[in-house]
Short mmCIF file of C-alpha atoms and ligand atoms in Angstrom, two decimals:
data_model
loop_
_atom_site.label_atom_id
_atom_site.label_comp_id
_atom_site.label_asym_id
_atom_site.label_seq_id
_atom_site.Cartn_x
_atom_site.Cartn_y
_atom_site.Cartn_z
CA MET A 1 42.51 22.52 -28.35
CA GLN A 2 39.51 21.54 -30.44
CA LEU A 3 41.24 18.44 -30.88
CA LEU A 4 42.06 18.07 -27.10
CA LYS A 5 38.48 18.76 -26.08
CA THR A 6 37.21 15.88 -28.48
CA MET A 7 39.76 13.53 -27.29
CA MET A 8 38.68 14.38 -23.63
CA MET A 9 35.10 13.80 -24.31
CA ALA A 10 35.88 10.57 -26.30
CA GLY A 11 37.66 9.60 -23.11
CA ALA A 12 34.80 10.16 -20.74
CA ALA A 13 32.37 8.42 -23.30
CA VAL A 14 34.68 5.22 -22.92
CA ALA A 15 35.01 5.79 -19.30
CA THR A 16 31.34 5.94 -18.75
CA LEU A 17 30.85 2.82 -21.03
CA GLY A 18 33.53 1.01 -19.30
CA VAL A 19 31.78 1.80 -15.81
CA GLY A 20 28.39 0.91 -17.13
CA ALA A 21 29.63 -2.46 -18.43
CA ALA A 22 31.54 -3.37 -15.37
CA LEU A 23 28.39 -2.75 -13.08
CA ALA A 24 26.27 -5.00 -15.33
CA GLN A 25 28.43 -7.68 -14.47
CA ASP A 26 28.05 -7.12 -10.94
CA TYR A 27 24.51 -7.39 -10.93
CA LYS A 28 23.31 -9.88 -8.26
CA PRO A 29 22.04 -13.37 -9.78
CA GLU A 30 18.53 -12.53 -7.79
CA TYR A 31 16.92 -9.52 -6.47
CA ARG A 32 14.56 -9.98 -3.39
CA VAL A 33 11.04 -8.28 -3.84
CA SER A 34 9.09 -8.36 -0.71
CA THR A 35 5.48 -8.26 -0.32
CA VAL A 36 2.78 -9.00 2.15
CA VAL A 37 0.47 -10.98 0.10
CA PRO A 38 1.24 -12.83 -3.35
CA ALA A 39 -0.91 -13.39 -6.65
CA PRO A 40 -3.76 -13.82 -6.75
CA PHE A 41 -4.15 -10.75 -4.73
CA PRO A 42 -4.12 -7.58 -6.90
CA TRP A 43 -0.78 -6.73 -4.64
CA GLY A 44 0.76 -10.06 -5.63
CA ILE A 45 -0.18 -9.45 -9.27
CA ALA A 46 1.56 -5.91 -9.24
CA ALA A 47 4.73 -7.58 -7.96
CA GLU A 48 4.68 -10.45 -10.24
CA LYS A 49 4.29 -8.07 -13.51
CA TRP A 50 6.70 -5.72 -12.23
CA ALA A 51 9.23 -8.68 -12.22
CA GLU A 52 7.93 -10.14 -15.56
CA LEU A 53 8.18 -6.80 -17.14
CA THR A 54 11.69 -6.15 -15.91
CA ALA A 55 13.09 -9.53 -16.98
CA GLU A 56 11.73 -9.31 -20.37
CA ARG A 57 12.80 -5.69 -20.94
CA THR A 58 16.41 -6.14 -19.60
CA ASP A 59 16.99 -9.57 -21.35
CA GLY A 60 17.04 -11.16 -18.10
CA ARG A 61 20.07 -8.52 -16.96
CA ILE A 62 17.83 -7.90 -13.64
CA ASN A 63 16.05 -11.18 -12.11
CA MET A 64 13.67 -10.35 -9.33
CA LYS A 65 12.13 -13.25 -6.95
CA ILE A 66 8.89 -12.33 -5.01
CA TYR A 67 9.13 -13.11 -1.45
CA PRO A 68 5.59 -12.99 -0.16
CA GLY A 69 4.45 -12.98 3.58
CA VAL A 70 6.90 -10.31 4.45
CA GLN A 71 9.24 -13.71 5.00
CA LEU A 72 12.49 -11.65 4.67
CA VAL A 73 11.48 -9.88 7.92
CA GLN A 74 9.86 -13.26 9.49
CA GLY A 75 6.18 -11.74 8.80
CA ASP A 76 6.71 -8.72 10.83
CA GLN A 77 5.45 -6.31 8.21
CA THR A 78 6.44 -3.18 10.37
CA ARG A 79 9.86 -4.02 9.92
CA GLU A 80 9.88 -3.91 6.20
CA PHE A 81 10.81 -0.61 5.31
CA THR A 82 13.93 -1.09 8.05
CA ALA A 83 15.13 -4.07 6.17
CA ILE A 84 14.90 -2.37 2.74
CA ARG A 85 16.49 0.48 4.07
CA GLN A 86 19.51 -1.91 5.41
CA GLY A 87 19.73 -4.00 2.04
CA VAL A 88 18.21 -7.03 3.89
CA ILE A 89 15.47 -6.56 1.20
CA ASP A 90 16.19 -5.29 -2.28
CA MET A 91 12.96 -4.43 -3.41
CA ALA A 92 9.43 -4.09 -2.61
CA VAL A 93 6.05 -3.60 -3.21
CA GLY A 94 4.91 -2.12 0.29
CA SER A 95 1.86 -0.62 2.28
CA THR A 96 2.11 2.78 3.31
CA ILE A 97 0.18 1.37 6.46
CA ASN A 98 3.23 -1.09 7.18
CA TRP A 99 6.01 1.69 6.69
CA SER A 100 4.16 4.33 8.80
CA PRO A 101 5.92 3.22 11.80
CA GLN A 102 9.25 4.68 9.93
CA ILE A 103 7.85 7.38 7.98
CA THR A 104 5.33 9.22 10.08
CA GLU A 105 3.94 11.31 6.79
CA LEU A 106 2.80 7.88 5.32
CA ASN A 107 0.23 7.73 7.77
CA LEU A 108 -1.90 10.46 5.70
CA PHE A 109 -3.60 7.65 3.81
CA SER A 110 -5.10 6.22 7.18
CA LEU A 111 -6.35 9.72 8.31
CA PRO A 112 -10.37 8.52 8.82
CA PHE A 113 -12.47 9.21 5.89
CA LEU A 114 -9.99 12.03 3.95
CA MET A 115 -10.35 10.23 0.78
CA PRO A 116 -14.05 9.86 -0.38
CA ASP A 117 -13.34 7.89 -3.66
CA TYR A 118 -10.90 6.81 -5.93
CA ALA A 119 -10.55 10.12 -7.63
CA ALA A 120 -9.37 11.53 -4.49
CA LEU A 121 -7.00 9.00 -4.41
CA ASP A 122 -5.55 9.34 -7.30
CA ALA A 123 -5.60 13.33 -6.57
CA LEU A 124 -3.18 12.24 -3.61
CA THR A 125 -0.76 9.66 -5.46
CA GLN A 126 -0.69 11.60 -8.57
CA GLY A 127 -0.28 14.96 -7.64
CA PRO A 128 1.89 17.21 -5.48
CA VAL A 129 1.23 15.34 -2.38
CA GLY A 130 2.49 12.09 -4.01
CA GLU A 131 5.76 13.88 -5.09
CA LYS A 132 6.35 15.01 -1.70
CA LEU A 133 5.95 11.65 -0.22
CA PHE A 134 8.38 10.07 -2.54
CA GLU A 135 10.93 12.90 -1.70
CA ILE A 136 10.34 11.89 2.10
CA ILE A 137 10.75 8.19 1.22
CA GLU A 138 13.67 9.11 -0.82
CA SER A 139 15.17 11.02 2.20
CA LYS A 140 14.59 8.08 4.72
CA GLY A 141 16.76 5.58 2.58
CA ALA A 142 14.91 3.78 -0.14
CA VAL A 143 14.23 4.82 -3.85
CA PRO A 144 10.42 5.21 -4.88
CA LEU A 145 9.28 4.18 -8.25
CA ALA A 146 5.78 4.18 -8.55
CA TRP A 147 2.22 3.48 -7.05
CA ALA A 148 0.15 0.16 -6.90
CA GLU A 149 -2.91 -0.50 -4.78
CA ASN A 150 -4.21 -2.63 -1.97
CA GLY A 151 -7.47 -0.69 -2.03
CA PHE A 152 -10.13 0.68 0.16
CA ARG A 153 -10.40 -1.06 3.65
CA GLU A 154 -13.98 -1.92 4.50
CA VAL A 155 -14.85 -3.51 7.99
CA THR A 156 -16.07 -6.99 8.29
CA ASN A 157 -17.05 -9.19 11.54
CA SER A 158 -18.80 -12.31 12.73
CA LYS A 159 -21.02 -10.97 15.35
CA THR A 160 -23.29 -8.09 14.22
CA PRO A 161 -24.04 -5.62 11.45
CA ILE A 162 -22.38 -2.34 11.69
CA ARG A 163 -24.35 0.68 10.99
CA THR A 164 -23.67 3.01 13.90
CA PRO A 165 -20.44 3.50 16.18
CA GLU A 166 -22.64 2.00 18.78
CA ASP A 167 -22.88 -1.41 16.97
CA MET A 168 -18.94 -1.64 17.38
CA LYS A 169 -19.10 -1.52 20.98
CA GLY A 170 -17.04 -4.25 22.59
CA LEU A 171 -16.09 -6.03 19.11
CA LYS A 172 -12.72 -7.43 19.24
CA LEU A 173 -11.25 -6.27 15.92
CA ARG A 174 -7.70 -7.14 14.49
CA VAL A 175 -5.89 -3.84 13.39
CA VAL A 176 -2.69 -3.26 11.34
CA GLY A 177 0.64 -2.14 12.78
CA SER A 178 0.07 1.66 12.87
CA PRO A 179 -0.85 3.27 15.94
CA ILE A 180 -3.68 5.59 14.25
CA TYR A 181 -5.69 2.30 13.89
CA ASN A 182 -5.88 1.64 17.69
CA ASP A 183 -6.62 5.32 18.24
CA MET A 184 -9.64 5.22 15.60
CA PHE A 185 -11.12 1.97 16.51
CA THR A 186 -10.80 2.90 20.34
CA ALA A 187 -12.55 6.24 19.58
CA MET A 188 -15.48 4.17 17.87
CA GLY A 189 -15.86 1.90 20.91
CA ALA A 190 -14.39 -0.98 19.31
CA ASN A 191 -11.74 -3.28 20.95
CA PRO A 192 -8.68 -3.06 18.84
CA THR A 193 -5.91 -5.32 18.79
CA GLN A 194 -2.38 -4.97 16.79
CA MET A 195 -1.35 -7.93 14.85
CA SER A 196 0.64 -8.70 11.79
CA TRP A 197 -1.11 -10.16 8.81
CA ALA A 198 0.42 -13.81 9.41
CA ASP A 199 -1.23 -13.76 12.97
CA ALA A 200 -4.41 -12.35 11.69
CA GLN A 201 -5.31 -15.26 9.64
CA PRO A 202 -5.24 -17.93 12.37
CA ALA A 203 -6.72 -15.35 14.63
CA LEU A 204 -9.85 -14.93 12.46
CA THR A 205 -10.25 -18.88 11.83
CA THR A 206 -10.06 -19.63 15.55
CA GLY A 207 -12.42 -16.55 16.30
CA ALA A 208 -9.84 -15.18 18.63
CA VAL A 209 -11.04 -11.78 16.97
CA ASP A 210 -14.45 -10.71 16.13
CA GLY A 211 -13.56 -9.09 12.97
CA GLN A 212 -10.94 -7.05 10.65
CA GLU A 213 -10.63 -4.53 8.29
CA ASN A 214 -9.24 -5.07 4.55
CA PRO A 215 -9.81 -4.33 1.09
CA LEU A 216 -12.46 -6.72 -0.30
CA THR A 217 -10.16 -8.19 -2.63
CA ILE A 218 -8.19 -9.55 0.28
CA TYR A 219 -11.92 -10.71 1.64
CA THR A 220 -12.82 -12.80 -1.68
CA VAL A 221 -9.52 -14.39 -2.11
CA LEU A 222 -9.21 -15.60 1.42
CA ASN A 223 -12.72 -16.73 1.33
CA MET A 224 -13.44 -14.87 4.52
CA HIS A 225 -16.90 -15.56 4.54
CA GLU A 226 -15.95 -19.23 5.28
CA LEU A 227 -14.14 -17.71 8.37
CA GLY A 228 -17.65 -16.40 9.73
CA GLN A 229 -16.99 -13.09 8.31
CA THR A 230 -20.66 -12.61 7.30
CA ASN A 231 -21.08 -9.02 8.15
CA VAL A 232 -19.42 -6.54 5.86
CA THR A 233 -19.76 -2.63 6.01
CA LEU A 234 -18.81 -0.39 3.00
CA TRP A 235 -17.51 2.55 4.38
CA GLY A 236 -14.31 3.35 2.55
CA TYR A 237 -12.70 5.03 5.75
CA VAL A 238 -9.21 4.66 4.64
CA ALA A 239 -7.40 3.64 1.20
CA ASP A 240 -4.20 1.60 1.32
CA PRO A 241 -1.83 2.61 -1.89
CA LEU A 242 1.24 0.69 -2.50
CA ILE A 243 4.66 1.73 -3.33
CA PHE A 244 7.34 0.17 -5.61
CA VAL A 245 10.58 0.87 -3.84
CA VAL A 246 14.18 -0.10 -4.40
CA ASN A 247 17.38 -0.17 -1.84
CA PRO A 248 19.55 2.96 -2.95
CA GLN A 249 22.87 0.68 -3.26
CA VAL A 250 21.19 -1.69 -5.38
CA TRP A 251 19.69 1.33 -7.28
CA GLU A 252 23.14 2.93 -7.61
CA SER A 253 24.59 -0.43 -8.90
CA PHE A 254 22.24 -0.55 -12.07
CA THR A 255 23.23 1.44 -15.41
CA PRO A 256 21.13 4.39 -16.04
CA GLU A 257 19.39 2.43 -18.78
CA ASP A 258 18.27 -0.42 -16.27
CA GLN A 259 17.27 2.03 -13.83
CA ASP A 260 14.71 3.62 -16.41
CA ILE A 261 13.57 0.07 -17.58
CA LEU A 262 12.96 -0.77 -13.79
CA ARG A 263 11.31 2.43 -12.99
CA GLN A 264 9.03 2.26 -16.45
CA ALA A 265 8.39 -1.22 -15.60
CA ALA A 266 7.21 -0.50 -12.12
CA VAL A 267 4.83 2.49 -13.70
CA ASP A 268 3.53 0.00 -15.95
CA ALA A 269 2.69 -2.94 -13.27
CA GLY A 270 1.48 -0.33 -11.00
CA ALA A 271 -1.20 0.98 -13.62
CA HIS A 272 -2.08 -3.30 -14.07
CA GLY A 273 -2.34 -3.59 -10.22
CA ILE A 274 -4.44 -0.66 -9.65
CA GLU A 275 -6.93 -1.62 -12.51
CA VAL A 276 -7.02 -5.30 -10.93
CA ALA A 277 -7.49 -3.72 -7.25
CA ARG A 278 -10.51 -1.78 -8.61
CA LYS A 279 -12.33 -4.22 -10.75
CA GLY A 280 -15.73 -4.94 -9.53
CA LEU A 281 -15.45 -2.39 -7.04
CA THR A 282 -16.50 0.70 -9.00
CA GLU A 283 -19.73 2.05 -9.65
CA ASP A 284 -20.41 0.71 -13.00
CA ASP A 285 -18.96 -2.79 -12.09
CA GLN A 286 -19.89 -4.17 -8.63
CA SER A 287 -19.05 -7.54 -9.45
CA VAL A 288 -16.89 -8.32 -6.50
CA ILE A 289 -19.69 -7.15 -3.89
CA GLU A 290 -22.24 -9.35 -6.05
CA GLU A 291 -20.00 -12.34 -5.57
CA ILE A 292 -19.79 -11.77 -1.74
CA LYS A 293 -23.79 -11.30 -1.61
CA GLY A 294 -23.92 -14.48 -3.53
CA HIS A 295 -22.38 -16.11 -0.29
CA GLY A 296 -25.14 -15.00 1.50
CA VAL A 297 -22.89 -12.21 3.40
CA GLU A 298 -25.00 -9.31 4.32
CA ILE A 299 -23.17 -6.12 2.73
CA ILE A 300 -24.07 -2.83 4.39
CA THR A 301 -23.78 0.36 2.53
CA LEU A 302 -23.80 3.48 4.84
CA THR A 303 -26.08 6.04 4.12
CA GLU A 304 -24.78 9.85 4.48
CA GLU A 305 -25.89 10.19 7.85
CA GLU A 306 -24.61 6.83 9.06
CA ARG A 307 -21.31 7.60 7.71
CA GLN A 308 -21.23 11.18 9.34
CA ALA A 309 -21.68 9.53 12.66
CA PHE A 310 -18.16 7.76 12.05
CA VAL A 311 -16.76 11.03 10.65
CA ASP A 312 -17.59 12.73 13.94
CA VAL A 313 -16.60 10.25 16.19
CA THR A 314 -13.31 9.83 14.53
CA ARG A 315 -12.69 13.60 14.27
CA PRO A 316 -10.65 13.90 17.26
CA VAL A 317 -8.02 11.14 16.09
CA TYR A 318 -8.21 13.09 12.70
CA ASP A 319 -6.90 16.28 14.28
CA ALA A 320 -4.52 14.95 16.60
CA TRP A 321 -2.77 12.70 13.60
CA LYS A 322 -2.99 15.79 11.26
CA GLU A 323 -0.36 17.53 13.52
CA LYS A 324 1.59 14.42 13.80
CA ILE A 325 1.91 13.86 9.67
CA GLY A 326 2.20 17.77 9.39
CA THR A 327 -0.43 20.33 9.07
CA GLU A 328 1.25 21.51 5.97
CA LEU A 329 1.13 17.96 4.19
CA VAL A 330 -2.37 17.39 5.30
CA ASP A 331 -3.53 20.92 4.05
CA MET A 332 -2.02 20.15 0.77
CA ALA A 333 -3.79 16.93 0.62
CA GLU A 334 -7.20 18.27 1.50
CA GLN A 335 -6.83 21.17 -1.22
CA SER A 336 -6.06 18.40 -3.81
CA ILE A 337 -9.05 16.31 -2.86
CA ALA A 338 -11.09 19.44 -2.81
CA ASN A 339 -10.02 20.49 -6.47
CA ARG A 340 -10.10 16.80 -7.92
O1 X2X B 401 -2.12 -6.62 7.13
C1 X2X B 401 -2.91 -6.35 6.41
O2 X2X B 401 -4.10 -6.00 6.72
C2 X2X B 401 -2.60 -5.91 4.73
C3 X2X B 401 -2.53 -7.38 4.10
O3 X2X B 401 -3.74 -5.33 4.08
C4 X2X B 401 -1.45 -4.87 4.97
O4 X2X B 401 -0.29 -5.58 4.87
C5 X2X B 401 -1.39 -3.64 5.19
#
């Protein structure tokens, strides 16, 4: 009996090895990784690091190529998540904003003035809220592995310094692809127009729009001061984390060992990406802000009172979207932030 048991276990071990070996041979020559922006934006740096660490640690078994500009979905970043689910995209480092059309709960990070600082953002991504969101993403058809960061989004424009909602009256602002942004900017009295990142750049260059909102690392890499974006207001109204994901069939095709490597590489690349995204934008290191000022750009930091005016005017949007996102999840987020 004991002998039979031992033989069966040995057989199972051989079978497992056999399956693993067969799968490793079935790996694709290249895995397509989607991003919106490439290096030297922190977003692209995180994706490159992921590919580099994975290639190194799998001895080249998993070979990833970055496709920036969401080119695998013709630049339409709001279709990226669907393409991942369908396998048109194998892997991605994607923004919660861009996947919000398919995953309503990811609008959480776009709730106006929910997260006052980096500690608040970390309390969400690294706590029970992050775990819950990963479960939801998995149920929607992608395997989430780790977090990275685009950053806190600041508003810029070519017309006027913004200190109050009144200053935004009539400003034509490009916004990203979740309807919550239309709602917020309409509530502030601006004139929002939703467009992809691909369309936003020419629109800023030609002056078709007056302004935009994005993390300052996007501003500096693009030299937005040269595009007339010389009024910058630091209000940190939303922050934009990034998530490393893999298509489920692709994930299943990897051996457990390679799955572990890919996940750990994402965690390490995410940590690096977050460090790069925050560099020069912290209390101790304001070098990115100084660099922008050096170009003759006016940078406005809101006083507590000024900030409160924006909080008040967007509160109805917060409340309406809290219900859409799910009161329970938003309550959990508010709690995590209060306890940070
Ligand atoms: O389109 C944007 O503004 C960008 C690059 O930040 C995102 O993809 C969310």
